[in-house]
């Protein structure tokens, strides 16, 4: 970034150095446990009041289970780093880093870069995938501001081989629009995408996932059953509404 003079960067340098002078901080352990102390971004921070204009910290932080709190902190650091600075993640990070599986490279999708190819992939999968108003670039962009890590693509070189989209409402996870390029099916790419997405849901604390299969698509049902999914006796229903102000 650009500044108008050298005074501010000089102050930042002085402060950064002063933090390491013995006695400068109230707790000598403070410099050892902070953002970037081990290469990952820091977990979210909360303070009083516990409820502010409807905003409140996650229940796990109020439960008194210190082991659960430490697990939450570790998971949040991974999620925040994956969403904001994926370049900082070590390659072996399970469920988040760009890595090679089933002959393709799995990574978090970049809507600006991937949308046209992903949209074409989904359209080619019709009628197994039905696209609607929520699948436009603008609507997906809004959705991904909440959980950008739940958009996963598989790349075979520079070509898109598959994609899947997940949604997290804080209680249940949903899987949308799993598709694999017809030329690359049967190689385990769909299963790899689902395993990656499930790993990311686990990091959020998700315990149950839902998805819908279009009626008559027995191949998709059999595929998900092989991955451990169970059929449920339910009737799916939907309604399109007009959002206020748009």
PDB file of C-alpha atoms in Angstrom:
ATOM      1  CA  UNK A   1       0.000   0.000   0.000  1.00  0.00           C
ATOM      2  CA  UNK A   2       1.054   3.612  -0.527  1.00  0.00           C
ATOM      3  CA  UNK A   3       1.528   6.155   2.278  1.00  0.00           C
ATOM      4  CA  UNK A   4       2.181   9.873   2.117  1.00  0.00           C
ATOM      5  CA  UNK A   5       5.310   9.754   4.275  1.00  0.00           C
ATOM      6  CA  UNK A   6       7.661   7.575   6.280  1.00  0.00           C
ATOM      7  CA  UNK A   7       6.325   8.370   9.730  1.00  0.00           C
ATOM      8  CA  UNK A   8       3.603   5.685   9.812  1.00  0.00           C
ATOM      9  CA  UNK A   9       5.740   2.769   8.553  1.00  0.00           C
ATOM     10  CA  UNK A  10       8.461   3.846  11.014  1.00  0.00           C
ATOM     11  CA  UNK A  11       5.929   3.670  13.853  1.00  0.00           C
ATOM     12  CA  UNK A  12       4.776   0.216  12.704  1.00  0.00           C
ATOM     13  CA  UNK A  13       8.383  -1.000  12.672  1.00  0.00           C
ATOM     14  CA  UNK A  14       9.020   0.433  16.149  1.00  0.00           C
ATOM     15  CA  UNK A  15       5.873  -1.239  17.511  1.00  0.00           C
ATOM     16  CA  UNK A  16       6.687  -4.603  15.911  1.00  0.00           C
ATOM     17  CA  UNK A  17      10.171  -4.584  17.432  1.00  0.00           C
ATOM     18  CA  UNK A  18       9.021  -3.291  20.835  1.00  0.00           C
ATOM     19  CA  UNK A  19       6.633  -6.231  21.220  1.00  0.00           C
ATOM     20  CA  UNK A  20       9.657  -8.509  21.520  1.00  0.00           C
ATOM     21  CA  UNK A  21      11.395  -6.481  24.239  1.00  0.00           C
ATOM     22  CA  UNK A  22      11.080  -8.352  27.569  1.00  0.00           C
ATOM     23  CA  UNK A  23       8.427  -6.748  29.767  1.00  0.00           C
ATOM     24  CA  UNK A  24       6.837  -4.695  26.974  1.00  0.00           C
ATOM     25  CA  UNK A  25       3.730  -6.913  26.926  1.00  0.00           C
ATOM     26  CA  UNK A  26       1.697  -7.967  29.941  1.00  0.00           C
ATOM     27  CA  UNK A  27       1.992 -11.658  29.021  1.00  0.00           C
ATOM     28  CA  UNK A  28       5.334 -13.001  27.841  1.00  0.00           C
ATOM     29  CA  UNK A  29       3.538 -15.735  25.853  1.00  0.00           C
ATOM     30  CA  UNK A  30       1.577 -13.210  23.758  1.00  0.00           C
ATOM     31  CA  UNK A  31       4.084 -12.996  20.867  1.00  0.00           C
ATOM     32  CA  UNK A  32       4.081 -16.797  20.619  1.00  0.00           C
ATOM     33  CA  UNK A  33       0.328 -17.116  19.966  1.00  0.00           C
ATOM     34  CA  UNK A  34      -0.890 -14.587  17.437  1.00  0.00           C
ATOM     35  CA  UNK A  35      -1.713 -14.206  13.770  1.00  0.00           C
ATOM     36  CA  UNK A  36       1.007 -15.644  11.498  1.00  0.00           C
ATOM     37  CA  UNK A  37       2.866 -17.130  14.489  1.00  0.00           C
ATOM     38  CA  UNK A  38       2.952 -20.488  12.684  1.00  0.00           C
ATOM     39  CA  UNK A  39       2.015 -19.505   9.132  1.00  0.00           C
ATOM     40  CA  UNK A  40      -1.804 -19.568   9.457  1.00  0.00           C
ATOM     41  CA  UNK A  41      -4.233 -16.712   9.996  1.00  0.00           C
ATOM     42  CA  UNK A  42      -5.712 -16.288  13.454  1.00  0.00           C
ATOM     43  CA  UNK A  43      -9.145 -17.563  14.492  1.00  0.00           C
ATOM     44  CA  UNK A  44     -12.042 -15.058  14.936  1.00  0.00           C
ATOM     45  CA  UNK A  45     -12.002 -12.998  18.123  1.00  0.00           C
ATOM     46  CA  UNK A  46     -15.053 -12.195  20.287  1.00  0.00           C
ATOM     47  CA  UNK A  47     -15.607  -9.888  23.253  1.00  0.00           C
ATOM     48  CA  UNK A  48     -18.457  -8.754  25.494  1.00  0.00           C
ATOM     49  CA  UNK A  49     -21.376  -8.305  25.355  1.00  0.00           C
ATOM     50  CA  UNK A  50     -22.187 -11.908  24.458  1.00  0.00           C
ATOM     51  CA  UNK A  51     -25.156 -10.752  22.372  1.00  0.00           C
ATOM     52  CA  UNK A  52     -24.817  -7.556  20.361  1.00  0.00           C
ATOM     53  CA  UNK A  53     -27.630  -6.611  17.957  1.00  0.00           C
ATOM     54  CA  UNK A  54     -28.350 -10.260  17.327  1.00  0.00           C
ATOM     55  CA  UNK A  55     -24.700 -11.203  16.857  1.00  0.00           C
ATOM     56  CA  UNK A  56     -23.306 -13.730  19.297  1.00  0.00           C
ATOM     57  CA  UNK A  57     -20.234 -15.968  19.515  1.00  0.00           C
ATOM     58  CA  UNK A  58     -20.479 -19.672  18.600  1.00  0.00           C
ATOM     59  CA  UNK A  59     -21.982 -21.758  21.434  1.00  0.00           C
ATOM     60  CA  UNK A  60     -18.797 -23.815  21.717  1.00  0.00           C
ATOM     61  CA  UNK A  61     -16.955 -20.769  23.097  1.00  0.00           C
ATOM     62  CA  UNK A  62     -19.486 -20.405  25.906  1.00  0.00           C
ATOM     63  CA  UNK A  63     -19.694 -24.050  26.909  1.00  0.00           C
ATOM     64  CA  UNK A  64     -16.585 -24.310  29.078  1.00  0.00           C
ATOM     65  CA  UNK A  65     -15.169 -27.329  27.233  1.00  0.00           C
ATOM     66  CA  UNK A  66     -11.574 -26.177  26.741  1.00  0.00           C
ATOM     67  CA  UNK A  67     -10.649 -29.093  24.456  1.00  0.00           C
ATOM     68  CA  UNK A  68     -13.621 -28.309  22.189  1.00  0.00           C
ATOM     69  CA  UNK A  69     -12.653 -24.631  22.178  1.00  0.00           C
ATOM     70  CA  UNK A  70      -9.106 -25.465  21.100  1.00  0.00           C
ATOM     71  CA  UNK A  71     -10.453 -27.712  18.307  1.00  0.00           C
ATOM     72  CA  UNK A  72     -12.729 -24.867  17.184  1.00  0.00           C
ATOM     73  CA  UNK A  73      -9.811 -22.447  17.111  1.00  0.00           C
ATOM     74  CA  UNK A  74      -7.694 -24.850  15.040  1.00  0.00           C
ATOM     75  CA  UNK A  75     -10.523 -25.463  12.557  1.00  0.00           C
ATOM     76  CA  UNK A  76     -11.305 -21.752  12.240  1.00  0.00           C
ATOM     77  CA  UNK A  77      -7.660 -20.936  11.532  1.00  0.00           C
ATOM     78  CA  UNK A  78      -7.649 -23.445   8.678  1.00  0.00           C
ATOM     79  CA  UNK A  79     -10.965 -22.187   7.285  1.00  0.00           C
ATOM     80  CA  UNK A  80     -10.002 -18.517   7.510  1.00  0.00           C
ATOM     81  CA  UNK A  81      -6.611 -19.157   5.902  1.00  0.00           C
ATOM     82  CA  UNK A  82      -8.195 -21.269   3.148  1.00  0.00           C
ATOM     83  CA  UNK A  83     -10.735 -18.543   2.390  1.00  0.00           C
ATOM     84  CA  UNK A  84      -8.414 -15.518   2.563  1.00  0.00           C
ATOM     85  CA  UNK A  85      -4.849 -16.742   2.037  1.00  0.00           C
ATOM     86  CA  UNK A  86      -4.879 -20.280   0.579  1.00  0.00           C
ATOM     87  CA  UNK A  87      -1.278 -19.722  -0.531  1.00  0.00           C
ATOM     88  CA  UNK A  88      -0.255 -20.009   3.141  1.00  0.00           C
ATOM     89  CA  UNK A  89      -1.664 -23.528   3.555  1.00  0.00           C
ATOM     90  CA  UNK A  90       0.868 -26.370   3.494  1.00  0.00           C
ATOM     91  CA  UNK A  91       0.197 -28.738   0.563  1.00  0.00           C
ATOM     92  CA  UNK A  92      -0.595 -31.658   2.877  1.00  0.00           C
ATOM     93  CA  UNK A  93      -3.449 -29.832   4.644  1.00  0.00           C
ATOM     94  CA  UNK A  94      -6.367 -32.309   4.529  1.00  0.00           C
ATOM     95  CA  UNK A  95      -9.601 -31.135   2.997  1.00  0.00           C
ATOM     96  CA  UNK A  96      -8.526 -27.613   2.077  1.00  0.00           C
ATOM     97  CA  UNK A  97      -5.266 -27.301   0.164  1.00  0.00           C
ATOM     98  CA  UNK A  98      -5.006 -27.643  -3.597  1.00  0.00           C
ATOM     99  CA  UNK A  99      -3.941 -31.241  -4.076  1.00  0.00           C
ATOM    100  CA  UNK A 100      -3.914 -34.001  -6.661  1.00  0.00           C
ATOM    101  CA  UNK A 101      -6.477 -36.804  -6.360  1.00  0.00           C
ATOM    102  CA  UNK A 102      -7.810 -39.288  -8.942  1.00  0.00           C
ATOM    103  CA  UNK A 103      -5.529 -37.845 -11.602  1.00  0.00           C
ATOM    104  CA  UNK A 104      -6.859 -34.289 -11.240  1.00  0.00           C
ATOM    105  CA  UNK A 105      -6.047 -31.318  -9.031  1.00  0.00           C
ATOM    106  CA  UNK A 106      -8.717 -30.323  -6.535  1.00  0.00           C
ATOM    107  CA  UNK A 107      -8.862 -26.703  -5.428  1.00  0.00           C
ATOM    108  CA  UNK A 108     -11.276 -24.094  -4.155  1.00  0.00           C
ATOM    109  CA  UNK A 109     -13.209 -22.646  -7.061  1.00  0.00           C
ATOM    110  CA  UNK A 110     -12.638 -19.066  -8.158  1.00  0.00           C
ATOM    111  CA  UNK A 111     -15.959 -17.704  -9.394  1.00  0.00           C
ATOM    112  CA  UNK A 112     -14.396 -14.998 -11.563  1.00  0.00           C
ATOM    113  CA  UNK A 113     -12.117 -17.517 -13.225  1.00  0.00           C
ATOM    114  CA  UNK A 114     -14.260 -20.659 -13.248  1.00  0.00           C
ATOM    115  CA  UNK A 115     -17.900 -19.599 -13.620  1.00  0.00           C
ATOM    116  CA  UNK A 116     -18.265 -19.893 -17.409  1.00  0.00           C
ATOM    117  CA  UNK A 117     -16.675 -23.359 -17.526  1.00  0.00           C
ATOM    118  CA  UNK A 118     -18.608 -24.573 -14.480  1.00  0.00           C
ATOM    119  CA  UNK A 119     -21.871 -23.213 -15.861  1.00  0.00           C
ATOM    120  CA  UNK A 120     -21.266 -25.021 -19.152  1.00  0.00           C
ATOM    121  CA  UNK A 121     -20.497 -28.236 -17.240  1.00  0.00           C
ATOM    122  CA  UNK A 122     -23.733 -27.961 -15.284  1.00  0.00           C
ATOM    123  CA  UNK A 123     -25.752 -27.214 -18.419  1.00  0.00           C
ATOM    124  CA  UNK A 124     -24.264 -30.257 -20.139  1.00  0.00           C
ATOM    125  CA  UNK A 125     -25.428 -32.387 -17.201  1.00  0.00           C
ATOM    126  CA  UNK A 126     -29.100 -31.465 -17.757  1.00  0.00           C
ATOM    127  CA  UNK A 127     -31.642 -32.842 -16.883  1.00  0.00           C
ATOM    128  CA  UNK A 128     -29.730 -34.373 -13.938  1.00  0.00           C
ATOM    129  CA  UNK A 129     -28.919 -30.803 -12.876  1.00  0.00           C
ATOM    130  CA  UNK A 130     -31.616 -28.152 -13.094  1.00  0.00           C
ATOM    131  CA  UNK A 131     -30.327 -24.581 -13.126  1.00  0.00           C
ATOM    132  CA  UNK A 132     -32.410 -21.702 -11.867  1.00  0.00           C
ATOM    133  CA  UNK A 133     -32.268 -18.042 -10.774  1.00  0.00           C
ATOM    134  CA  UNK A 134     -29.935 -18.898  -7.871  1.00  0.00           C
ATOM    135  CA  UNK A 135     -27.275 -20.159 -10.290  1.00  0.00           C
ATOM    136  CA  UNK A 136     -26.438 -16.854 -11.968  1.00  0.00           C
ATOM    137  CA  UNK A 137     -23.002 -15.356 -11.420  1.00  0.00           C
ATOM    138  CA  UNK A 138     -24.417 -12.637  -9.154  1.00  0.00           C
ATOM    139  CA  UNK A 139     -26.371 -15.072  -6.973  1.00  0.00           C
ATOM    140  CA  UNK A 140     -23.469 -17.487  -6.602  1.00  0.00           C
ATOM    141  CA  UNK A 141     -21.221 -14.560  -5.738  1.00  0.00           C
ATOM    142  CA  UNK A 142     -23.601 -13.632  -2.914  1.00  0.00           C
ATOM    143  CA  UNK A 143     -23.742 -17.222  -1.681  1.00  0.00           C
ATOM    144  CA  UNK A 144     -19.961 -17.626  -1.719  1.00  0.00           C
ATOM    145  CA  UNK A 145     -19.420 -14.591   0.512  1.00  0.00           C
ATOM    146  CA  UNK A 146     -20.673 -16.878   3.312  1.00  0.00           C
ATOM    147  CA  UNK A 147     -18.758 -20.076   2.583  1.00  0.00           C
ATOM    148  CA  UNK A 148     -16.263 -19.641  -0.263  1.00  0.00           C
ATOM    149  CA  UNK A 149     -14.464 -22.859   0.694  1.00  0.00           C
ATOM    150  CA  UNK A 150     -17.523 -24.960  -0.248  1.00  0.00           C
ATOM    151  CA  UNK A 151     -17.022 -24.430  -3.989  1.00  0.00           C
ATOM    152  CA  UNK A 152     -14.638 -27.151  -5.192  1.00  0.00           C
ATOM    153  CA  UNK A 153     -13.414 -27.810  -8.718  1.00  0.00           C
ATOM    154  CA  UNK A 154     -11.310 -30.576 -10.262  1.00  0.00           C
ATOM    155  CA  UNK A 155      -8.789 -29.543 -12.912  1.00  0.00           C
ATOM    156  CA  UNK A 156      -7.177 -31.811 -15.501  1.00  0.00           C
ATOM    157  CA  UNK A 157      -4.349 -29.538 -16.527  1.00  0.00           C
ATOM    158  CA  UNK A 158      -6.105 -26.317 -17.555  1.00  0.00           C
ATOM    159  CA  UNK A 159      -9.409 -28.045 -18.347  1.00  0.00           C
ATOM    160  CA  UNK A 160     -12.278 -28.255 -15.882  1.00  0.00           C
ATOM    161  CA  UNK A 161     -12.974 -31.916 -15.115  1.00  0.00           C
ATOM    162  CA  UNK A 162     -15.646 -31.548 -12.444  1.00  0.00           C
ATOM    163  CA  UNK A 163     -17.239 -29.285  -9.866  1.00  0.00           C
ATOM    164  CA  UNK A 164     -19.453 -29.380  -6.801  1.00  0.00           C
ATOM    165  CA  UNK A 165     -21.067 -26.715  -4.634  1.00  0.00           C
ATOM    166  CA  UNK A 166     -21.924 -26.905  -0.955  1.00  0.00           C
ATOM    167  CA  UNK A 167     -23.996 -24.729   1.351  1.00  0.00           C
ATOM    168  CA  UNK A 168     -23.776 -24.339   5.141  1.00  0.00           C
ATOM    169  CA  UNK A 169     -26.486 -22.702   7.236  1.00  0.00           C
ATOM    170  CA  UNK A 170     -24.798 -23.324  10.593  1.00  0.00           C
ATOM    171  CA  UNK A 171     -26.905 -26.422  11.307  1.00  0.00           C
ATOM    172  CA  UNK A 172     -27.032 -28.594   8.183  1.00  0.00           C
ATOM    173  CA  UNK A 173     -24.940 -28.888   5.069  1.00  0.00           C
ATOM    174  CA  UNK A 174     -26.341 -29.141   1.539  1.00  0.00           C
ATOM    175  CA  UNK A 175     -24.711 -30.476  -1.619  1.00  0.00           C
ATOM    176  CA  UNK A 176     -25.568 -28.962  -4.996  1.00  0.00           C
ATOM    177  CA  UNK A 177     -24.686 -29.612  -8.618  1.00  0.00           C
ATOM    178  CA  UNK A 178     -22.041 -32.327  -8.554  1.00  0.00           C
ATOM    179  CA  UNK A 179     -20.950 -32.823 -12.170  1.00  0.00           C
ATOM    180  CA  UNK A 180     -18.033 -34.468 -13.973  1.00  0.00           C
ATOM    181  CA  UNK A 181     -17.032 -33.921 -17.590  1.00  0.00           C
ATOM    182  CA  UNK A 182     -18.543 -36.778 -19.642  1.00  0.00           C
ATOM    183  CA  UNK A 183     -15.109 -37.517 -21.138  1.00  0.00           C
ATOM    184  CA  UNK A 184     -13.609 -38.127 -17.694  1.00  0.00           C
ATOM    185  CA  UNK A 185     -16.265 -40.135 -15.898  1.00  0.00           C
ATOM    186  CA  UNK A 186     -15.422 -43.454 -14.318  1.00  0.00           C
ATOM    187  CA  UNK A 187     -12.060 -42.246 -12.982  1.00  0.00           C
ATOM    188  CA  UNK A 188     -13.151 -41.520  -9.395  1.00  0.00           C
ATOM    189  CA  UNK A 189     -13.334 -37.744  -9.878  1.00  0.00           C
ATOM    190  CA  UNK A 190     -16.895 -37.451  -8.544  1.00  0.00           C
ATOM    191  CA  UNK A 191     -16.012 -39.442  -5.437  1.00  0.00           C
ATOM    192  CA  UNK A 192     -12.887 -37.324  -4.900  1.00  0.00           C
ATOM    193  CA  UNK A 193     -14.917 -34.103  -5.148  1.00  0.00           C
ATOM    194  CA  UNK A 194     -17.442 -35.419  -2.627  1.00  0.00           C
ATOM    195  CA  UNK A 195     -14.712 -36.539  -0.211  1.00  0.00           C
ATOM    196  CA  UNK A 196     -13.099 -33.105  -0.432  1.00  0.00           C
ATOM    197  CA  UNK A 197     -16.402 -31.331   0.164  1.00  0.00           C
ATOM    198  CA  UNK A 198     -17.231 -33.571   3.125  1.00  0.00           C
ATOM    199  CA  UNK A 199     -13.822 -32.825   4.667  1.00  0.00           C
ATOM    200  CA  UNK A 200     -14.539 -29.110   4.433  1.00  0.00           C
ATOM    201  CA  UNK A 201     -17.953 -29.567   6.034  1.00  0.00           C
ATOM    202  CA  UNK A 202     -16.328 -31.459   8.921  1.00  0.00           C
ATOM    203  CA  UNK A 203     -14.043 -28.521   9.587  1.00  0.00           C
ATOM    204  CA  UNK A 204     -17.148 -26.389  10.079  1.00  0.00           C
ATOM    205  CA  UNK A 205     -18.544 -28.800  12.661  1.00  0.00           C
ATOM    206  CA  UNK A 206     -21.240 -30.099  10.310  1.00  0.00           C
ATOM    207  CA  UNK A 207     -22.763 -33.438  11.362  1.00  0.00           C
ATOM    208  CA  UNK A 208     -25.351 -34.060   8.642  1.00  0.00           C
ATOM    209  CA  UNK A 209     -25.540 -33.435   4.897  1.00  0.00           C
ATOM    210  CA  UNK A 210     -28.534 -33.326   2.572  1.00  0.00           C
ATOM    211  CA  UNK A 211     -28.906 -33.502  -1.194  1.00  0.00           C
ATOM    212  CA  UNK A 212     -31.650 -34.064  -3.755  1.00  0.00           C
ATOM    213  CA  UNK A 213     -31.522 -36.330  -6.811  1.00  0.00           C
ATOM    214  CA  UNK A 214     -33.861 -35.675  -9.742  1.00  0.00           C
ATOM    215  CA  UNK A 215     -36.468 -38.424 -10.030  1.00  0.00           C
ATOM    216  CA  UNK A 216     -35.503 -41.294 -12.291  1.00  0.00           C
ATOM    217  CA  UNK A 217     -31.750 -40.746 -12.019  1.00  0.00           C
ATOM    218  CA  UNK A 218     -30.954 -44.208 -10.683  1.00  0.00           C
ATOM    219  CA  UNK A 219     -27.278 -43.899 -11.626  1.00  0.00           C
ATOM    220  CA  UNK A 220     -26.819 -40.915  -9.326  1.00  0.00           C
ATOM    221  CA  UNK A 221     -28.662 -42.672  -6.489  1.00  0.00           C
ATOM    222  CA  UNK A 222     -26.417 -45.714  -6.818  1.00  0.00           C
ATOM    223  CA  UNK A 223     -23.317 -43.470  -6.889  1.00  0.00           C
ATOM    224  CA  UNK A 224     -24.253 -41.721  -3.656  1.00  0.00           C
ATOM    225  CA  UNK A 225     -25.183 -44.991  -1.965  1.00  0.00           C
ATOM    226  CA  UNK A 226     -21.699 -46.313  -2.719  1.00  0.00           C
ATOM    227  CA  UNK A 227     -20.370 -43.265  -0.871  1.00  0.00           C
ATOM    228  CA  UNK A 228     -22.437 -44.071   2.216  1.00  0.00           C
ATOM    229  CA  UNK A 229     -25.492 -41.893   1.584  1.00  0.00           C
ATOM    230  CA  UNK A 230     -28.922 -43.222   2.585  1.00  0.00           C
ATOM    231  CA  UNK A 231     -32.291 -42.703   0.956  1.00  0.00           C
ATOM    232  CA  UNK A 232     -34.849 -40.847   3.066  1.00  0.00           C
ATOM    233  CA  UNK A 233     -38.621 -41.087   2.763  1.00  0.00           C
ATOM    234  CA  UNK A 234     -39.472 -37.468   2.057  1.00  0.00           C
ATOM    235  CA  UNK A 235     -41.169 -35.290  -0.518  1.00  0.00           C
ATOM    236  CA  UNK A 236     -39.032 -32.483  -1.845  1.00  0.00           C
ATOM    237  CA  UNK A 237     -40.791 -29.164  -2.330  1.00  0.00           C
ATOM    238  CA  UNK A 238     -39.669 -25.787  -3.663  1.00  0.00           C
ATOM    239  CA  UNK A 239     -41.046 -22.310  -4.183  1.00  0.00           C
ATOM    240  CA  UNK A 240     -39.606 -19.374  -6.098  1.00  0.00           C
ATOM    241  CA  UNK A 241     -40.117 -15.958  -4.487  1.00  0.00           C
ATOM    242  CA  UNK A 242     -39.191 -12.431  -5.478  1.00  0.00           C
ATOM    243  CA  UNK A 243     -36.607 -10.930  -3.089  1.00  0.00           C
ATOM    244  CA  UNK A 244     -37.298  -7.457  -1.737  1.00  0.00           C
ATOM    245  CA  UNK A 245     -35.343  -4.704  -3.472  1.00  0.00           C
ATOM    246  CA  UNK A 246     -34.049  -6.817  -6.343  1.00  0.00           C
TER     247      UNK A 246
END
